[in-house]
């Protein structure tokens, strides 16, 4: 993790991060969901490809933030302690 307390905990099984473990992580997830819903409502019918591209970009941004602010490096885990 970059610095301070983690916003996300790594999964015990599988790869990546699980649910947020701090208010900052929950704020990131809430902002992500709000932006996705707003883009669908505002531009969904007129520009569906734009909304699709926005979803992809925002998902990548959230994944990068989760990786950066996780409590351990992302790697495949099978449930055993490291």
N, CA, C and O of each residue as an XYZ file, in Angstrom:
328
protein
N       0.822     -1.176      0.000
C       0.000      0.000      0.000
C       0.868      1.243      0.000
O       1.966      1.239      0.557
N       0.393      2.279     -0.607
C       1.184      3.493     -0.767
C       1.515      4.127      0.595
O       2.686      4.280      0.941
N       0.494      4.489      1.353
C       0.730      5.113      2.658
C      -0.551      5.096      3.464
O      -1.650      5.024      2.913
N      -0.398      5.163      4.775
C      -1.568      5.238      5.642
C      -2.340      3.928      5.709
O      -1.830      2.857      5.380
N      -3.591      4.054      6.149
C      -4.421      2.866      6.312
C      -4.999      2.424      4.967
O      -5.201      3.247      4.075
N      -5.264      1.120      4.824
C      -5.814      0.633      3.557
C      -7.284      1.012      3.394
O      -8.021      1.139      4.372
N      -7.691      1.189      2.146
C      -9.092      1.457      1.825
C      -9.807      0.173      1.435
O     -11.025      0.061      1.573
N      -9.033     -0.801      0.944
C      -9.574     -2.083      0.498
C      -8.699     -3.199      1.051
O      -7.491     -3.027      1.209
N      -9.307     -4.339      1.342
C      -8.558     -5.524      1.767
C      -8.490     -6.475      0.575
O      -9.433     -6.577     -0.210
N      -7.364     -7.164      0.457
C      -7.255     -8.148     -0.615
C      -8.149     -9.345     -0.298
O      -8.448     -9.628      0.863
N      -8.562    -10.032     -1.343
C      -9.402    -11.208     -1.174
C      -8.605    -12.343     -0.547
O      -7.400    -12.464     -0.769
N      -9.280    -13.168      0.232
C      -8.630    -14.341      0.805
C      -8.580    -15.481     -0.215
O      -7.662    -16.302     -0.199
N      -9.572    -15.519     -1.094
C      -9.637    -16.511     -2.171
C      -9.715    -15.767     -3.488
O     -10.559    -14.886     -3.649
N      -8.852    -16.104     -4.431
C      -8.900    -15.479     -5.747
C      -7.906    -14.346     -5.879
O      -6.891    -14.297     -5.184
N      -8.223    -13.425     -6.797
C      -7.307    -12.343     -7.146
C      -7.996    -10.999     -6.954
O      -9.178    -10.862     -7.268
N      -7.287    -10.022     -6.452
C      -7.823     -8.669     -6.374
C      -8.268     -8.265     -4.992
O      -7.916     -8.883     -3.988
N      -9.061     -7.195     -4.973
C      -9.542     -6.631     -3.711
C     -10.997     -7.000     -3.484
O     -11.759     -7.223     -4.424
N     -11.358     -7.057     -2.221
C     -12.731     -7.315     -1.843
C     -13.447     -6.002     -1.550
O     -13.066     -4.954     -2.072
N     -14.473     -6.056     -0.725
C     -15.204     -4.838     -0.379
C     -14.319     -3.835      0.359
O     -13.302     -4.216      0.938
N     -14.696     -2.567      0.345
C     -13.925     -1.545      1.063
C     -13.895     -1.825      2.560
O     -14.801     -2.447      3.113
N     -12.826     -1.347      3.203
C     -12.700     -1.541      4.653
C     -12.584     -0.204      5.387
O     -12.301     -0.175      6.585
N     -12.805      0.914      4.662
C     -12.772      2.235      5.297
C     -13.782      3.142      4.599
O     -14.306      2.811      3.535
N     -14.040      4.271      5.207
C     -15.020      5.181      4.609
C     -14.515      5.722      3.280
O     -15.315      6.007      2.389
N     -13.207      5.866      3.130
C     -12.663      6.364      1.867
C     -12.938      5.373      0.728
O     -13.283      5.770     -0.385
N     -12.783      4.103      1.023
C     -13.084      3.079      0.023
C     -14.555      3.075     -0.349
O     -14.908      2.952     -1.522
N     -15.417      3.210      0.660
C     -16.855      3.262      0.380
C     -17.212      4.519     -0.414
O     -18.114      4.490     -1.252
N     -16.513      5.610     -0.155
C     -16.752      6.837     -0.925
C     -16.366      6.639     -2.392
O     -17.063      7.120     -3.285
N     -15.264      5.938     -2.643
C     -14.851      5.644     -4.023
C     -15.925      4.817     -4.721
O     -16.296      5.111     -5.857
N     -16.424      3.785     -4.048
C     -17.446      2.917     -4.635
C     -18.748      3.697     -4.870
O     -19.378      3.543     -5.916
N     -19.150      4.525     -3.913
C     -20.372      5.314     -4.067
C     -20.247      6.310     -5.220
O     -21.188      6.477     -5.996
N     -19.104      6.967     -5.336
C     -18.874      7.897     -6.438
C     -18.913      7.167     -7.777
O     -19.499      7.658     -8.741
N     -18.294      6.006     -7.832
C     -18.296      5.175     -9.044
C     -19.724      4.829     -9.465
O     -20.095      5.019    -10.623
N     -20.517      4.327     -8.532
C     -21.899      3.957     -8.843
C     -22.708      5.184     -9.252
O     -23.481      5.133    -10.209
N     -22.529      6.287     -8.524
C     -23.256      7.515     -8.873
C     -22.912      8.025    -10.257
O     -23.804      8.432    -11.001
N     -21.638      8.012    -10.617
C     -21.235      8.467    -11.944
C     -21.754      7.547    -13.042
O     -22.156      8.022    -14.104
N     -21.750      6.244    -12.801
C     -22.283      5.314    -13.795
C     -23.780      5.516    -13.998
O     -24.257      5.536    -15.133
N     -24.517      5.664    -12.909
C     -25.956      5.894    -13.028
C     -26.260      7.225    -13.716
O     -27.147      7.297    -14.566
N     -25.534      8.265    -13.354
C     -25.754      9.574    -13.967
C     -25.456      9.540    -15.457
O     -26.199     10.121    -16.248
N     -24.382      8.869    -15.852
C     -24.056      8.805    -17.279
C     -25.120      8.028    -18.048
O     -25.453      8.390    -19.176
N     -25.653      6.970    -17.454
C     -26.698      6.194    -18.122
C     -27.985      7.001    -18.264
O     -28.641      6.957    -19.305
N     -28.339      7.733    -17.220
C     -29.569      8.527    -17.264
C     -29.434      9.707    -18.222
O     -30.352      9.982    -18.995
N     -28.307     10.400    -18.180
C     -28.131     11.602    -18.992
C     -27.832     11.313    -20.462
O     -28.303     12.029    -21.346
N     -27.046     10.260    -20.724
C     -26.577     10.040    -22.096
C     -26.921      8.663    -22.655
O     -26.533      8.354    -23.782
N     -27.623      7.842    -21.917
C     -27.865      6.460    -22.300
C     -28.511      6.266    -23.648
O     -27.999      5.501    -24.465
N     -29.625      6.936    -23.911
C     -30.329      6.742    -25.176
C     -29.661      7.462    -26.328
O     -29.647      6.951    -27.448
N     -29.110      8.635    -26.080
C     -28.518      9.429    -27.149
C     -27.137      8.934    -27.554
O     -26.796      8.951    -28.736
N     -26.344      8.494    -26.589
C     -24.953      8.108    -26.857
C     -24.583      6.823    -26.106
O     -23.778      6.868    -25.176
N     -25.161      5.682    -26.497
C     -24.872      4.447    -25.742
C     -23.396      4.020    -25.813
O     -22.874      3.455    -24.852
N     -22.732      4.279    -26.924
C     -21.312      3.908    -27.018
C     -20.454      4.771    -26.098
O     -19.477      4.296    -25.520
N     -20.825      6.034    -25.968
C     -20.113      6.918    -25.051
C     -20.262      6.422    -23.617
O     -19.297      6.408    -22.853
N     -21.473      6.017    -23.259
C     -21.705      5.488    -21.915
C     -20.896      4.213    -21.710
O     -20.314      4.021    -20.642
N     -20.850      3.337    -22.712
C     -20.064      2.110    -22.611
C     -18.591      2.391    -22.397
O     -17.943      1.756    -21.565
N     -18.062      3.346    -23.150
C     -16.649      3.717    -22.988
C     -16.406      4.311    -21.605
O     -15.376      4.041    -20.988
N     -17.350      5.119    -21.113
C     -17.226      5.721    -19.794
C     -17.208      4.644    -18.712
O     -16.436      4.732    -17.757
N     -18.055      3.631    -18.861
C     -18.102      2.532    -17.895
C     -16.757      1.815    -17.851
O     -16.250      1.518    -16.770
N     -16.179      1.537    -19.012
C     -14.885      0.849    -19.062
C     -13.804      1.687    -18.389
O     -13.037      1.176    -17.574
N     -13.743      2.974    -18.730
C     -12.709      3.851    -18.171
C     -12.870      3.984    -16.656
O     -11.888      3.881    -15.921
N     -14.090      4.210    -16.184
C     -14.312      4.369    -14.742
C     -14.017      3.079    -13.981
O     -13.508      3.126    -12.861
N     -14.328      1.938    -14.572
C     -14.024      0.665    -13.929
C     -12.515      0.484    -13.782
O     -12.037      0.044    -12.737
N     -11.772      0.825    -14.827
C     -10.311      0.741    -14.742
C      -9.753      1.681    -13.680
O      -8.819      1.323    -12.963
N     -10.320      2.879    -13.574
C      -9.864      3.835    -12.559
C     -10.114      3.283    -11.154
O      -9.238      3.364    -10.293
N     -11.296      2.725    -10.920
C     -11.606      2.172     -9.598
C     -10.693      0.977     -9.290
O     -10.251      0.809     -8.153
N     -10.415      0.156    -10.297
C      -9.507     -0.971    -10.085
C      -8.101     -0.496     -9.721
O      -7.456     -1.078     -8.849
N      -7.628      0.550    -10.379
C      -6.308      1.090    -10.059
C      -6.259      1.672     -8.650
O      -5.284      1.470     -7.926
N      -7.307      2.392     -8.261
C      -7.362      2.947     -6.902
C      -7.397      1.814     -5.874
O      -6.704      1.871     -4.859
N      -8.208      0.786     -6.141
C      -8.297     -0.341     -5.207
C      -6.955     -1.055     -5.087
O      -6.564     -1.465     -3.994
N      -6.257     -1.204     -6.198
C      -4.946     -1.863     -6.147
C      -3.944     -1.008     -5.375
O      -3.176     -1.520     -4.560
N      -3.958      0.295     -5.638
C      -3.038      1.224     -4.982
C      -3.280      1.303     -3.483
O      -2.330      1.377     -2.703
N      -4.555      1.288     -3.072
C      -4.899      1.484     -1.663
C      -5.280      0.181     -0.953
O      -5.960      0.219      0.073
N      -4.852     -0.971     -1.482
C      -5.091     -2.254     -0.813
C      -4.073     -2.472      0.299
O      -3.025     -1.827      0.344
N      -4.404     -3.390      1.186
C      -3.517     -3.650      2.315
C      -2.371     -4.594      1.987
O      -1.471     -4.757      2.811
N      -2.369     -5.221      0.816
C      -1.289     -6.125      0.404
C      -1.269     -6.185     -1.120
O      -2.243     -5.802     -1.768
N      -0.173     -6.659     -1.692
C      -0.126     -6.776     -3.153
C      -1.181     -7.755     -3.665
O      -1.519     -8.725     -2.987
N      -1.692     -7.497     -4.854
C      -2.647     -8.399     -5.469
C      -1.903     -9.599     -6.015
O      -0.913     -9.455     -6.733
N      -2.376    -10.768     -5.677
C      -1.854    -12.019     -6.207
C      -2.920    -13.079     -6.009
O      -3.872    -12.877     -5.255
N      -2.765    -14.201     -6.678
C      -3.727    -15.287     -6.520
C      -3.594    -15.856     -5.119
O      -2.490    -16.144     -4.659
N      -4.730    -16.017     -4.441
C      -4.723    -16.579     -3.101
C      -5.681    -17.766     -3.057
O      -6.750    -17.739     -3.666
N      -5.284    -18.803     -2.332
C      -6.126    -20.000     -2.239
C      -6.691    -20.202     -0.838
O      -7.144    -21.298     -0.508
N      -6.669    -19.180     -0.026
C      -7.253    -19.249      1.299
C      -6.270    -19.503      2.411
O      -6.601    -19.340      3.586
N      -5.064    -19.901      2.059
C      -4.038    -20.133      3.086
C      -3.344    -18.837      3.411
O      -3.276    -17.935      2.575
N      -2.828    -18.735      4.624
C      -2.110    -17.530      5.032
C      -0.810    -17.416      4.249
O      -0.208    -18.426      3.887
N      -0.370    -16.160      3.983
C       0.872    -15.928      3.252
C       2.077    -16.217      4.103
O       3.209    -16.073      3.641
